[in-house]
């Protein structure tokens, strides 16, 4: 079973707009990670935020983590058509032996 | 450098046949994971190796699923007497060392279709 839920399940925006995806989870975590998956390909790691961090940036990506609410968000600024993909959050839960538990993903389409 | 390599990329088998899926992790990576991804869903954990030791196989759906990593590098996921519900993409991932706060590096997966 999957730990988290992602919201929205699908998102369609115009190039240049910002895209925000949310993730909720259920258990205590060591860290939360965001991955991207293009159709027919494997997952590519985007960013890892530790449980004692609240915000992290990487290029056009901004991730927040609220452990009190067990939620995270991924913001992609100034989106590009090449950002079209599925985005997954994954939690590395405490006492779970390094396995990742993924949400159901957000399918992002960026229209040129 | 070379990433995680999985073969075959696509596998079609008849129900009841056995299949073997191969994963070549990034050289030197200690940890290796297998995940199953159903269409339109996120990946679900199957099993985890640290070197040659299988430390967690709690996600394997039945005793028809078996994984090994005998020399601590290449891993094989075997599914015996395949059933239609086994149809999915099987993803392999590796990470450099055991321990927390490590991103995982994924291969492109094997898409398994059971007819």
Short mmCIF file of C-alpha atoms in Angstrom, two decimals:
data_model
loop_
_atom_site.label_atom_id
_atom_site.label_comp_id
_atom_site.label_asym_id
_atom_site.label_seq_id
_atom_site.Cartn_x
_atom_site.Cartn_y
_atom_site.Cartn_z
CA UNK A 1 0.00 0.00 0.00
CA UNK A 2 1.11 3.56 -0.58
CA UNK A 3 1.76 5.86 2.30
CA UNK A 4 0.96 9.17 0.82
CA UNK A 5 -1.46 11.00 -1.28
CA UNK A 6 -0.60 13.62 -3.83
CA UNK A 7 -2.72 16.50 -4.82
CA UNK A 8 -3.68 17.26 -7.48
CA UNK A 9 -3.60 14.00 -9.40
CA UNK A 10 -3.26 15.96 -12.63
CA UNK A 11 -2.27 19.53 -13.40
CA UNK A 12 -2.24 21.39 -16.70
CA UNK A 13 -0.63 24.82 -16.97
CA UNK A 14 0.86 27.16 -19.55
CA UNK A 15 4.57 27.59 -20.04
CA UNK A 16 5.91 30.25 -17.72
CA UNK A 17 3.39 29.60 -14.97
CA UNK A 18 4.27 28.07 -11.62
CA UNK A 19 3.22 24.54 -10.69
CA UNK A 20 2.53 23.47 -7.11
CA UNK A 21 2.11 19.87 -6.04
CA UNK A 22 1.28 18.68 -2.56
CA UNK A 23 2.02 15.47 -0.74
CA UNK A 24 0.71 14.08 2.53
CA UNK A 25 2.08 11.10 4.43
CA UNK A 26 1.24 9.09 7.51
CA UNK A 27 4.27 8.05 9.56
CA UNK A 28 7.37 9.63 11.10
CA UNK A 29 10.09 10.08 8.53
CA UNK A 30 13.85 10.47 8.17
CA UNK A 31 13.42 12.44 4.97
CA UNK A 32 11.06 13.11 2.10
CA UNK A 33 12.18 12.98 -1.52
CA UNK A 34 10.69 14.16 -4.79
CA UNK A 35 11.18 12.27 -8.02
CA UNK A 36 10.25 12.92 -11.62
CA UNK A 37 9.25 10.28 -14.16
CA UNK A 38 8.94 10.80 -17.87
CA UNK A 39 6.66 8.43 -19.73
CA UNK A 40 8.24 5.00 -20.12
CA UNK A 41 11.31 5.90 -18.11
CA UNK A 42 12.63 5.41 -14.62
CA UNK A 43 12.44 7.89 -11.78
CA UNK A 44 14.91 10.74 -11.53
CA UNK A 45 15.75 12.12 -8.11
CA UNK A 46 15.02 15.85 -7.78
CA UNK A 47 15.48 16.86 -4.19
CA UNK A 48 15.72 15.39 -0.68
CA UNK A 49 14.58 17.27 2.40
CA UNK A 50 15.44 15.96 5.84
CA UNK A 51 12.93 15.80 8.66
CA UNK A 52 14.65 18.67 10.49
CA UNK A 53 14.55 20.97 7.45
CA UNK A 54 11.59 23.14 6.52
CA UNK A 55 12.49 24.42 3.07
CA UNK A 56 14.97 23.59 0.34
CA UNK A 57 15.74 25.05 -3.06
CA UNK A 58 17.33 23.61 -6.18
CA UNK A 59 17.28 25.74 -9.31
CA UNK A 60 13.62 26.32 -10.20
CA UNK A 61 12.46 23.86 -7.53
CA UNK A 62 11.33 24.78 -4.05
CA UNK A 63 10.29 22.13 -1.55
CA UNK A 64 8.70 22.69 1.83
CA UNK A 65 8.14 20.21 4.62
CA UNK A 66 5.75 20.49 7.55
CA UNK A 67 6.27 17.50 9.81
CA UNK A 68 3.52 18.64 12.20
CA UNK A 69 1.01 18.34 9.36
CA UNK A 70 2.86 15.46 7.68
CA UNK A 71 2.83 17.30 4.39
CA UNK A 72 5.18 18.61 1.74
CA UNK A 73 4.90 20.73 -1.35
CA UNK A 74 6.92 21.00 -4.54
CA UNK A 75 6.89 24.27 -6.42
CA UNK A 76 8.26 24.49 -9.95
CA UNK A 77 8.70 28.10 -11.00
CA UNK A 78 8.64 29.43 -14.58
CA UNK A 79 7.60 26.06 -15.95
CA UNK A 80 8.74 24.81 -19.34
CA UNK A 81 7.21 22.30 -21.74
CA UNK A 82 10.11 19.98 -20.86
CA UNK A 83 8.83 19.85 -17.25
CA UNK A 84 5.90 17.74 -18.48
CA UNK A 85 6.16 14.50 -16.48
CA UNK A 86 4.79 12.70 -13.44
CA UNK A 87 6.09 13.85 -10.07
CA UNK A 88 6.19 11.59 -7.03
CA UNK A 89 6.91 12.24 -3.41
CA UNK A 90 8.52 9.43 -1.45
CA UNK A 91 9.14 9.05 2.23
CA UNK A 92 12.03 7.32 3.93
CA UNK A 93 10.25 6.30 7.09
CA UNK A 94 11.93 5.71 10.41
CA UNK A 95 12.48 2.06 11.24
CA UNK A 96 11.65 1.06 7.69
CA UNK A 97 15.09 0.02 6.50
CA UNK A 98 15.77 2.63 3.80
CA UNK A 99 12.88 1.61 1.56
CA UNK A 100 10.93 4.44 -0.03
CA UNK A 101 7.15 4.68 0.13
CA UNK A 102 5.72 6.58 -2.81
CA UNK A 103 2.59 8.59 -3.31
CA UNK A 104 0.35 8.14 -6.34
CA UNK A 105 1.95 11.00 -8.23
CA UNK A 106 0.90 14.22 -9.92
CA UNK A 107 0.78 14.24 -13.71
CA UNK A 108 1.94 17.65 -14.86
CA UNK A 109 1.38 18.91 -18.37
CA UNK A 110 3.00 22.18 -19.39
CA UNK A 111 1.58 23.57 -22.60
CA UNK A 112 3.88 25.58 -24.86
CA UNK B 1 28.93 7.51 -15.99
CA UNK B 2 26.73 4.47 -16.41
CA UNK B 3 23.47 4.47 -14.55
CA UNK B 4 21.34 1.58 -13.37
CA UNK B 5 20.71 -0.80 -16.24
CA UNK B 6 17.75 -3.16 -16.44
CA UNK B 7 17.06 -5.91 -18.94
CA UNK B 8 15.01 -6.78 -20.77
CA UNK B 9 13.18 -3.47 -21.26
CA UNK B 10 10.05 -5.33 -22.30
CA UNK B 11 8.98 -8.87 -21.55
CA UNK B 12 5.86 -10.64 -22.73
CA UNK B 13 5.07 -14.02 -21.21
CA UNK B 14 2.15 -16.39 -21.14
CA UNK B 15 0.40 -17.00 -17.88
CA UNK B 16 2.12 -19.79 -16.00
CA UNK B 17 5.60 -19.14 -17.42
CA UNK B 18 8.57 -18.18 -15.30
CA UNK B 19 10.40 -14.91 -15.94
CA UNK B 20 13.72 -13.44 -14.80
CA UNK B 21 14.44 -9.74 -14.70
CA UNK B 22 17.97 -8.41 -14.39
CA UNK B 23 19.35 -5.31 -12.71
CA UNK B 24 22.89 -3.94 -13.01
CA UNK B 25 23.29 -1.27 -10.33
CA UNK B 26 25.74 1.59 -10.46
CA UNK B 27 29.19 0.19 -9.80
CA UNK B 28 30.07 0.25 -6.12
CA UNK B 29 26.55 0.90 -4.90
CA UNK B 30 25.90 -1.10 -1.77
CA UNK B 31 22.13 -0.85 -1.57
CA UNK B 32 19.77 -2.27 -4.18
CA UNK B 33 15.99 -2.05 -4.25
CA UNK B 34 13.23 -3.57 -6.37
CA UNK B 35 9.89 -1.82 -6.84
CA UNK B 36 6.72 -2.72 -8.73
CA UNK B 37 4.81 0.03 -10.51
CA UNK B 38 1.29 -0.57 -11.76
CA UNK B 39 -0.05 1.60 -14.56
CA UNK B 40 -0.84 5.08 -13.34
CA UNK B 41 0.39 4.39 -9.81
CA UNK B 42 3.47 5.13 -7.78
CA UNK B 43 6.13 2.45 -7.29
CA UNK B 44 5.65 -0.03 -4.47
CA UNK B 45 8.54 -1.57 -2.57
CA UNK B 46 9.30 -5.24 -3.13
CA UNK B 47 12.69 -6.04 -1.60
CA UNK B 48 16.03 -4.57 -0.47
CA UNK B 49 19.62 -5.81 -0.52
CA UNK B 50 22.68 -4.49 1.21
CA UNK B 51 25.56 -6.07 -0.67
CA UNK B 52 24.54 -9.73 -1.07
CA UNK B 53 22.30 -9.79 1.99
CA UNK B 54 18.55 -9.53 1.44
CA UNK B 55 17.58 -7.42 4.43
CA UNK B 56 13.93 -6.85 3.64
CA UNK B 57 11.58 -8.84 1.44
CA UNK B 58 8.38 -7.74 3.08
CA UNK B 59 6.98 -6.27 -0.14
CA UNK B 60 7.16 -9.43 -2.24
CA UNK B 61 3.50 -10.19 -3.02
CA UNK B 62 3.74 -13.97 -2.87
CA UNK B 63 6.17 -16.86 -2.68
CA UNK B 64 6.19 -16.89 -6.47
CA UNK B 65 8.50 -13.86 -6.28
CA UNK B 66 12.14 -14.43 -5.54
CA UNK B 67 15.13 -12.06 -5.70
CA UNK B 68 18.84 -12.64 -5.36
CA UNK B 69 22.10 -10.73 -5.49
CA UNK B 70 24.68 -13.45 -4.98
CA UNK B 71 27.87 -11.41 -5.45
CA UNK B 72 26.61 -8.11 -4.18
CA UNK B 73 26.35 -6.47 -7.58
CA UNK B 74 23.92 -7.74 -10.25
CA UNK B 75 20.48 -8.72 -9.01
CA UNK B 76 17.78 -10.91 -10.52
CA UNK B 77 14.08 -10.81 -9.75
CA UNK B 78 12.38 -14.06 -10.64
CA UNK B 79 8.66 -14.60 -10.89
CA UNK B 80 7.42 -18.16 -11.10
CA UNK B 81 4.11 -19.30 -12.58
CA UNK B 82 3.26 -15.79 -13.69
CA UNK B 83 -0.30 -14.49 -13.42
CA UNK B 84 -2.01 -11.59 -15.16
CA UNK B 85 -1.88 -9.44 -12.04
CA UNK B 86 1.91 -9.59 -12.23
CA UNK B 87 1.77 -7.30 -15.27
CA UNK B 88 3.54 -4.09 -14.26
CA UNK B 89 6.78 -2.20 -14.60
CA UNK B 90 9.51 -3.55 -12.36
CA UNK B 91 11.99 -0.88 -11.30
CA UNK B 92 15.41 -1.39 -9.79
CA UNK B 93 17.22 1.30 -7.81
CA UNK B 94 20.59 1.54 -6.13
CA UNK B 95 22.25 3.88 -3.67
CA UNK B 96 25.88 4.29 -2.64
CA UNK B 97 25.85 3.20 0.98
CA UNK B 98 23.46 1.81 3.52
CA UNK B 99 21.88 4.30 5.83
CA UNK B 100 19.38 7.07 5.82
CA UNK B 101 19.18 10.24 3.78
CA UNK B 102 20.36 8.75 0.53
CA UNK B 103 18.65 9.36 -2.81
CA UNK B 104 18.03 6.32 -4.95
CA UNK B 105 19.09 6.00 -8.59
CA UNK B 106 16.55 4.23 -10.75
CA UNK B 107 16.81 2.22 -13.92
CA UNK B 108 14.26 2.57 -16.72
CA UNK B 109 12.48 -0.58 -15.62
CA UNK B 110 11.25 -3.77 -17.23
CA UNK B 111 7.69 -3.62 -18.53
CA UNK B 112 6.21 -7.09 -17.96
CA UNK B 113 3.04 -8.12 -19.74
CA UNK B 114 1.40 -11.44 -18.89
CA UNK B 115 -1.02 -12.73 -21.49
#
